[in-house]
Short mmCIF file of C-alpha atoms and ligand atoms in Angstrom, two decimals:
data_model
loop_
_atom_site.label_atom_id
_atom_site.label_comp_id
_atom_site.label_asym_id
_atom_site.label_seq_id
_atom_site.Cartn_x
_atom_site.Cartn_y
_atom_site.Cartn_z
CA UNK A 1 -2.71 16.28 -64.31
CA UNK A 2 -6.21 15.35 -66.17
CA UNK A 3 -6.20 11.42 -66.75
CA UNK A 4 -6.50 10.39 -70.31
CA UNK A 5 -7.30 7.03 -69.54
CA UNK A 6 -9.50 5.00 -67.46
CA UNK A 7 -9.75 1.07 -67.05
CA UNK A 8 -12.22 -1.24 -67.71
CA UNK A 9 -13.84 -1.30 -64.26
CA UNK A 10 -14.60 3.06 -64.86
CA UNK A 11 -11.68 3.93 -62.92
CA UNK A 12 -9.58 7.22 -64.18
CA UNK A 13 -5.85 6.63 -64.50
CA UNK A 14 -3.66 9.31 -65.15
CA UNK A 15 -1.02 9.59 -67.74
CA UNK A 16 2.70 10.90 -67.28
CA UNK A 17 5.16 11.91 -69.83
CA UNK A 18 8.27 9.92 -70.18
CA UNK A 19 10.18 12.95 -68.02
CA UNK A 20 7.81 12.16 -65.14
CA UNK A 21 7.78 7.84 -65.44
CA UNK A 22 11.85 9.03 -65.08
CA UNK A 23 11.31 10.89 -61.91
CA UNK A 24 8.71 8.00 -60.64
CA UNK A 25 11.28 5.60 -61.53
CA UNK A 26 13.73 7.69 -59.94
CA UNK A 27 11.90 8.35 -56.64
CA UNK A 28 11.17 4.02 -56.60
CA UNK A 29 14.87 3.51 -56.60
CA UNK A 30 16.43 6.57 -54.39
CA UNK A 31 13.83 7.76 -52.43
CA UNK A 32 11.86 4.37 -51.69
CA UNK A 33 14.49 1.53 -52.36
CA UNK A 34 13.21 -0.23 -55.07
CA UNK A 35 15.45 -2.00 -57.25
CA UNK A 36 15.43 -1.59 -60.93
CA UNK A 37 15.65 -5.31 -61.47
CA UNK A 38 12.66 -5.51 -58.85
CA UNK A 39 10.08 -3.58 -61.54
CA UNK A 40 11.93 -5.40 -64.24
CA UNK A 41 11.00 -8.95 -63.20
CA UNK A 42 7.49 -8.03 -62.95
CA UNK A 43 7.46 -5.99 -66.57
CA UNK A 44 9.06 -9.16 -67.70
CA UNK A 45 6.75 -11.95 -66.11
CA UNK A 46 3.77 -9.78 -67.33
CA UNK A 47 5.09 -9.51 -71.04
CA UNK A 48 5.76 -13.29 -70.98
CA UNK A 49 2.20 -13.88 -69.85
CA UNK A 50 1.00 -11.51 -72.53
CA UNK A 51 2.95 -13.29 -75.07
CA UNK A 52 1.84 -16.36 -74.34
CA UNK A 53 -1.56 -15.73 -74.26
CA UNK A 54 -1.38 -14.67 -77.78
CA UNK A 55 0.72 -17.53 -79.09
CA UNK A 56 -1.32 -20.21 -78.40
CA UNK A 57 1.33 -22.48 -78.34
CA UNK A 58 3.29 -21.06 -81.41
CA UNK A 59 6.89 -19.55 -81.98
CA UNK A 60 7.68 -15.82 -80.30
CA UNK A 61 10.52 -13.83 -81.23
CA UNK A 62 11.46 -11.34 -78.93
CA UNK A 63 13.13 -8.36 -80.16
CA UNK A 64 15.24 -6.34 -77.77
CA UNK A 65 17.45 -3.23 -77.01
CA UNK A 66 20.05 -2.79 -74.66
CA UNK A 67 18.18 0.17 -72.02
CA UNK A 68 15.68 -1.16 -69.66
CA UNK A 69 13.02 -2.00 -72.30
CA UNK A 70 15.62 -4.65 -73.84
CA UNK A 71 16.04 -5.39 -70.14
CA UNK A 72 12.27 -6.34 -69.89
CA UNK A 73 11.87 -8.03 -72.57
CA UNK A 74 14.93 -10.64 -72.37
CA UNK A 75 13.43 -11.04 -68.63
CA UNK A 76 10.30 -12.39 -70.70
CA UNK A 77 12.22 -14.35 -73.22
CA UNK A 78 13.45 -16.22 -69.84
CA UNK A 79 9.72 -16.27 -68.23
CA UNK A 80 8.54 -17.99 -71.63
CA UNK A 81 11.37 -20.30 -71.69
CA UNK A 82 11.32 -22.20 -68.24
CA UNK A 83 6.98 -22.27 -69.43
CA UNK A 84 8.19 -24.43 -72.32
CA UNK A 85 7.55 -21.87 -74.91
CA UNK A 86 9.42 -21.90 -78.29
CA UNK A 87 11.39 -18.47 -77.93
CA UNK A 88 13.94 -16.56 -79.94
CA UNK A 89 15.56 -13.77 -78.57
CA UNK A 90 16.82 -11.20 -80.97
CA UNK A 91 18.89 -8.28 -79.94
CA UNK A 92 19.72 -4.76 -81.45
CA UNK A 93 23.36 -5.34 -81.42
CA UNK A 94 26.15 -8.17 -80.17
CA UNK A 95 25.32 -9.28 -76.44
CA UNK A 96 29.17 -8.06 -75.68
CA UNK A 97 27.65 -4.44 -75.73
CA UNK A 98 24.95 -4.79 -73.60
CA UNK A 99 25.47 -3.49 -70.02
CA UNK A 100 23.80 -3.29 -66.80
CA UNK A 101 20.31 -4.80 -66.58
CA UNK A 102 20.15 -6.31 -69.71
CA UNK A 103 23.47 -7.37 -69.60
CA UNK A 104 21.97 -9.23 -66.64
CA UNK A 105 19.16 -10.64 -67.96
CA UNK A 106 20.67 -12.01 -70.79
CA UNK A 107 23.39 -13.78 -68.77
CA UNK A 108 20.62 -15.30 -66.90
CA UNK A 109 18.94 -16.15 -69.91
CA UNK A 110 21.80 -18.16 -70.82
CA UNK A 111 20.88 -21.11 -68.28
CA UNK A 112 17.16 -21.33 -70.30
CA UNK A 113 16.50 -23.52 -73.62
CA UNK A 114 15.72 -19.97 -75.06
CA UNK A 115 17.04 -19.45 -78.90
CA UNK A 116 19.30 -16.65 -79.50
CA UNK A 117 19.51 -15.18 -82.78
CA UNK A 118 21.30 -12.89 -84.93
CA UNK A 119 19.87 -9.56 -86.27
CA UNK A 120 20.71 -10.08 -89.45
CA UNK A 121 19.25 -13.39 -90.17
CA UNK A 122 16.29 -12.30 -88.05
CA UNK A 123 13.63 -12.30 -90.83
CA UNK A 124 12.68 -15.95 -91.67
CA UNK A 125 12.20 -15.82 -87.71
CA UNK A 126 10.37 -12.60 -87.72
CA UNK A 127 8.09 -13.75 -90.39
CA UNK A 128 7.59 -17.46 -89.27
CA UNK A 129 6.64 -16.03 -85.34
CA UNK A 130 3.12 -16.26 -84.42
CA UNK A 131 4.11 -13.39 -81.87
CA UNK A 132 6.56 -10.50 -82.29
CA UNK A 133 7.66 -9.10 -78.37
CA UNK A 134 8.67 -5.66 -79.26
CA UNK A 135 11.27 -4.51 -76.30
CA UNK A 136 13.38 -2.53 -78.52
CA UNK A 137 13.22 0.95 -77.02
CA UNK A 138 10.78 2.24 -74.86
CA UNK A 139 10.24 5.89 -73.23
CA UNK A 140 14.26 6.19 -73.88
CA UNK A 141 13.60 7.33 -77.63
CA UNK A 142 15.96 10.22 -79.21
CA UNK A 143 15.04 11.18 -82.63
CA UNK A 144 13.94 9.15 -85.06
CA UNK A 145 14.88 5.11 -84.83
CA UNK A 146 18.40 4.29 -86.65
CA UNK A 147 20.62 1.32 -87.03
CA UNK A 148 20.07 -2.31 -86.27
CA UNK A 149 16.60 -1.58 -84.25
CA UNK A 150 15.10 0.48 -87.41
CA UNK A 151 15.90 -2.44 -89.96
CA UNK A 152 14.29 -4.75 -87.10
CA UNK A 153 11.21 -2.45 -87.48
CA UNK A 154 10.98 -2.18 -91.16
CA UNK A 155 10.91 -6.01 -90.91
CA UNK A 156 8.27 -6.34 -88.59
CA UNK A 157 5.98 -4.06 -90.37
CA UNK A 158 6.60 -5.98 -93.68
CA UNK A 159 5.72 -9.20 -91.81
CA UNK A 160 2.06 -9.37 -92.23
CA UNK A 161 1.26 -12.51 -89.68
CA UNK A 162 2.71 -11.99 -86.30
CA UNK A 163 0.60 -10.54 -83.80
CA UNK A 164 2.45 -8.10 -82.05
CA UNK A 165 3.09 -6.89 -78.38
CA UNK A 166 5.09 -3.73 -77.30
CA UNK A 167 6.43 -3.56 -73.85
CA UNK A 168 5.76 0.19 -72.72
CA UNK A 169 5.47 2.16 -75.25
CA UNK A 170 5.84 0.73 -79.59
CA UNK A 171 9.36 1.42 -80.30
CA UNK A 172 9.90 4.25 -82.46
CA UNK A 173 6.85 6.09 -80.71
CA UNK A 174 7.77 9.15 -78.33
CA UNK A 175 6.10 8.20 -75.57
CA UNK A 176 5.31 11.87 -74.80
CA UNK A 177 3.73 12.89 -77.83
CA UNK A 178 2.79 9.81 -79.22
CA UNK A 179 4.59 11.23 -82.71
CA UNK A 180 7.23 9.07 -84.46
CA UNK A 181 9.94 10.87 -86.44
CA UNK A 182 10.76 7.69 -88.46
CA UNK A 183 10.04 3.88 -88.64
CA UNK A 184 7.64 2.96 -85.62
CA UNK A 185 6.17 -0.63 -84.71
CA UNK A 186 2.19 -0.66 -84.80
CA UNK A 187 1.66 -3.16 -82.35
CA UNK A 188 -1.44 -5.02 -81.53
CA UNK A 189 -1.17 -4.87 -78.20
CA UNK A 190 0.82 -2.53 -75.55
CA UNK A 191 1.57 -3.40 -72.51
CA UNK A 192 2.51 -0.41 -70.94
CA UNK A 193 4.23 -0.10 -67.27
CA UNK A 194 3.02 1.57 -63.96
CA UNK A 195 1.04 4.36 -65.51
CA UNK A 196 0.24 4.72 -69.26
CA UNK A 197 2.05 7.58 -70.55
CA UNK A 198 0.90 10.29 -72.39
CA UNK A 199 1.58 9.63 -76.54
CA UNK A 200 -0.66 6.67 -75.89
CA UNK A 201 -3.79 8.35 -75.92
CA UNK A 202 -2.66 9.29 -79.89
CA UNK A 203 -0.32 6.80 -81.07
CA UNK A 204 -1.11 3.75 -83.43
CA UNK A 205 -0.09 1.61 -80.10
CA UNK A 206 -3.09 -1.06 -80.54
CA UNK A 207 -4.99 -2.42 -77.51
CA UNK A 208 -3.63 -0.82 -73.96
CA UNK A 209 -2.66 -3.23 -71.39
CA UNK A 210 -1.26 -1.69 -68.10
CA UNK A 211 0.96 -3.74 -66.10
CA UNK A 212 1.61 -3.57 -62.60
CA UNK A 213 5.62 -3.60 -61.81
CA UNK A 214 5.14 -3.13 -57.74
CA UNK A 215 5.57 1.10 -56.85
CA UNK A 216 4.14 1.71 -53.89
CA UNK A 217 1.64 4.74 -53.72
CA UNK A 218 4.07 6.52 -51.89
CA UNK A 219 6.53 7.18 -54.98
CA UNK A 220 3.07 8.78 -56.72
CA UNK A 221 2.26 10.75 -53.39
CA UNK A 222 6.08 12.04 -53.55
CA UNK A 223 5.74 13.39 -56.99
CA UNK A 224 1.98 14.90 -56.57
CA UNK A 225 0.57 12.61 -59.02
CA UNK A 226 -2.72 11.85 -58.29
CA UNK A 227 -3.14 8.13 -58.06
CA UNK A 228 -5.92 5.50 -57.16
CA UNK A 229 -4.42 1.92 -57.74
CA UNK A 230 -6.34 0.37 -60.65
CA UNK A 231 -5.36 -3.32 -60.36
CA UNK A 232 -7.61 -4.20 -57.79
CA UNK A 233 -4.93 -7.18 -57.10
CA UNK A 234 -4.51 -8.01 -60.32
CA UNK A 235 -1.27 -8.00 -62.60
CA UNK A 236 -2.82 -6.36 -65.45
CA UNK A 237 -5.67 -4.09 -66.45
CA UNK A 238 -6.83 -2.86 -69.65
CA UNK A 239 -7.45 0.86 -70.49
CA UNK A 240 -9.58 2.61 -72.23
CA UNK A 241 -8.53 5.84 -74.34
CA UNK A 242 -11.11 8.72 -73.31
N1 LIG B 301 8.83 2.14 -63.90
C1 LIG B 301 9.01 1.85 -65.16
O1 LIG B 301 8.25 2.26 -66.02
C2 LIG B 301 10.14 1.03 -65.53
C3 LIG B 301 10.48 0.98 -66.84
N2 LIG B 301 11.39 0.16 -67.32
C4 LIG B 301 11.58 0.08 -68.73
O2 LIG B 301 12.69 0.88 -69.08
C5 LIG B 301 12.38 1.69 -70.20
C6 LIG B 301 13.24 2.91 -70.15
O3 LIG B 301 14.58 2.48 -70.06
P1 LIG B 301 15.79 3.36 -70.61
O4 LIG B 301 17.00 2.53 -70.44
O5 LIG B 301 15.76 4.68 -69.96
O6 LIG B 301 15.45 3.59 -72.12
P2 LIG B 301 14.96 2.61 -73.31
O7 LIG B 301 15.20 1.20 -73.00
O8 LIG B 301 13.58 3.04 -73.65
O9 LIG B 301 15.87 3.09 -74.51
C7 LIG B 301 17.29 3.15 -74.41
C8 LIG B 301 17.91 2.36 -75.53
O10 LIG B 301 17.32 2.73 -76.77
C9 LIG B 301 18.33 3.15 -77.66
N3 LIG B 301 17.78 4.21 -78.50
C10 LIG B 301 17.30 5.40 -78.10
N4 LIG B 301 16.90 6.13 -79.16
C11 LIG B 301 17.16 5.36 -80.26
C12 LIG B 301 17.01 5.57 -81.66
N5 LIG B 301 16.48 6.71 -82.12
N6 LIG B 301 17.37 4.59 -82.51
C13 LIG B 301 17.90 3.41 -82.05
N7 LIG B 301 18.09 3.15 -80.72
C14 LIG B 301 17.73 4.12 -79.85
C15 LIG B 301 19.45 3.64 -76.80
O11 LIG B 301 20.66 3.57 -77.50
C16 LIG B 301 19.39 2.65 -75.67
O12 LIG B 301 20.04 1.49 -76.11
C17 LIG B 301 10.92 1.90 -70.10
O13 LIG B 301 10.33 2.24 -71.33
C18 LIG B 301 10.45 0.58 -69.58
O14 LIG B 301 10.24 -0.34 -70.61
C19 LIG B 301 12.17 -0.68 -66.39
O15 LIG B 301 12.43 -1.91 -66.93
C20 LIG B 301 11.43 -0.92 -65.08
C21 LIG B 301 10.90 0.28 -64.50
K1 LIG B 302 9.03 -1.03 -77.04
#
């Protein structure tokens, strides 16, 4: 595998399609024990930081999906809210169809101040936010973005003043090839999890931020992917295209 990406200390970091972040996400849960919710929490606390950062203070809307990026990003809409951050969640769809992790989160989120919103009155909030958290779809893409999360797009792109972040990958983006075969979010920032994966290195995906969600080298030395931790201890590193 030849890394695409280094980080700002000089050190190489190798990129993985969104087949192979499924098998290292696989390995992390069956072969190693890891719990999704486990790499959620720290996506989650790392987009919240992220967020806040950028707001300053200000409103942030979070926009989510139901898969494990949706699951991420209502973990940070709860991480904002106990800081004391003014926080709307928006989701893709009515919270009765969300399932499994998210389904989790957002019952949790239920015991924070946190704002929930509807879709479709989602725009005055949209355009108001000083940040937009995009956790609408992540490496999970199929074809080109439809429905609820498309129109949620369209109306982020329109909104000239938000700065936004995109938890793994900008929805709408493959995150293999980096192509998008319809509406796509062009984030300012990405915050991308574990290892950056490989459309990043061509997509309109802003400034790269990679987050570390706990995998042990082990899952990597499983899978033959040739890794050197980058954080160094810390949560987050930012990476450089080359
Ligand atoms: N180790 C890790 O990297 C971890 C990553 N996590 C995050 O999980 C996502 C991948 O989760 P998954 O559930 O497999 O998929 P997504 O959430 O990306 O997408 C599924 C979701 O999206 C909808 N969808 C798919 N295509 C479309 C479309 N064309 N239009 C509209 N909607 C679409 C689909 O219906 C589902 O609802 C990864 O990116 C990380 O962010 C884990 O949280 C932790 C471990
Ligand atoms: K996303």
């Amino acid at each position: 595998m030849t890394p695409q990406f280094e980080s700002d200390e000089g050190q190489p970091v190798p990129a993985v399609t969104a087949d192979e972040m499924r098998e290292v996400d696989r390995a992390a849960v069956d072969e190693v024990g890891l719990a999704l919710l486990q790499m959620m929490e720290h996506a989650g606390r790392n987009l919240a930081e992220v967020a806040r950062e950028a707001a300053v203070g200000g409103q942030v809307v979070v926009l989510a999906g139901d898969g494990g990026n949706g699951g991420g990003g209502i973990c940070a809409a709860r991480h904002l809210a106990n800081g004391g951050a003014d926080v709307t969640l928006v989701l893709d769809r009515d919270p009765s169809e969300l399932t499994g992790a998210a389904a989790r989160q957002h019952r949790i989120l239920g015991a924070t101040d946190a704002t929930v919103g509807a879709a479709a009155s989602a725009e005055f909030a949209i355009r108001d936010a000083d940040v937009v958290v995009d956790a609408l779809v992540g490496y999970g893409l199929s074809g080109a973005l439809r429905g609820t999360a498309a129109t949620l797009v369209e109306v982020v792109e329109a909104a000239a003043a938000p700065h936004v972040v995109s938890l793994d990958v900008p929805s709408g983006i493959d995150a293999t090839t980096g192509e998008a075969p319809g509406v796509a979010v062009e984030p300012d920032t990405t915050l991308t999890l574990a290892l950056p994966k490989t459309g990043l290195a061509t997509a309109e995906a802003g400034d790269l931020l990679l987050a570390d969600i706990g995998i042990p080298r082990g899952v990597y030395d499983s899978l033959d992917i040739d890794y050197a931790d980058p954080f160094a201890g810390a949560r987050r590193v930012w990476l450089r295209r080359l």
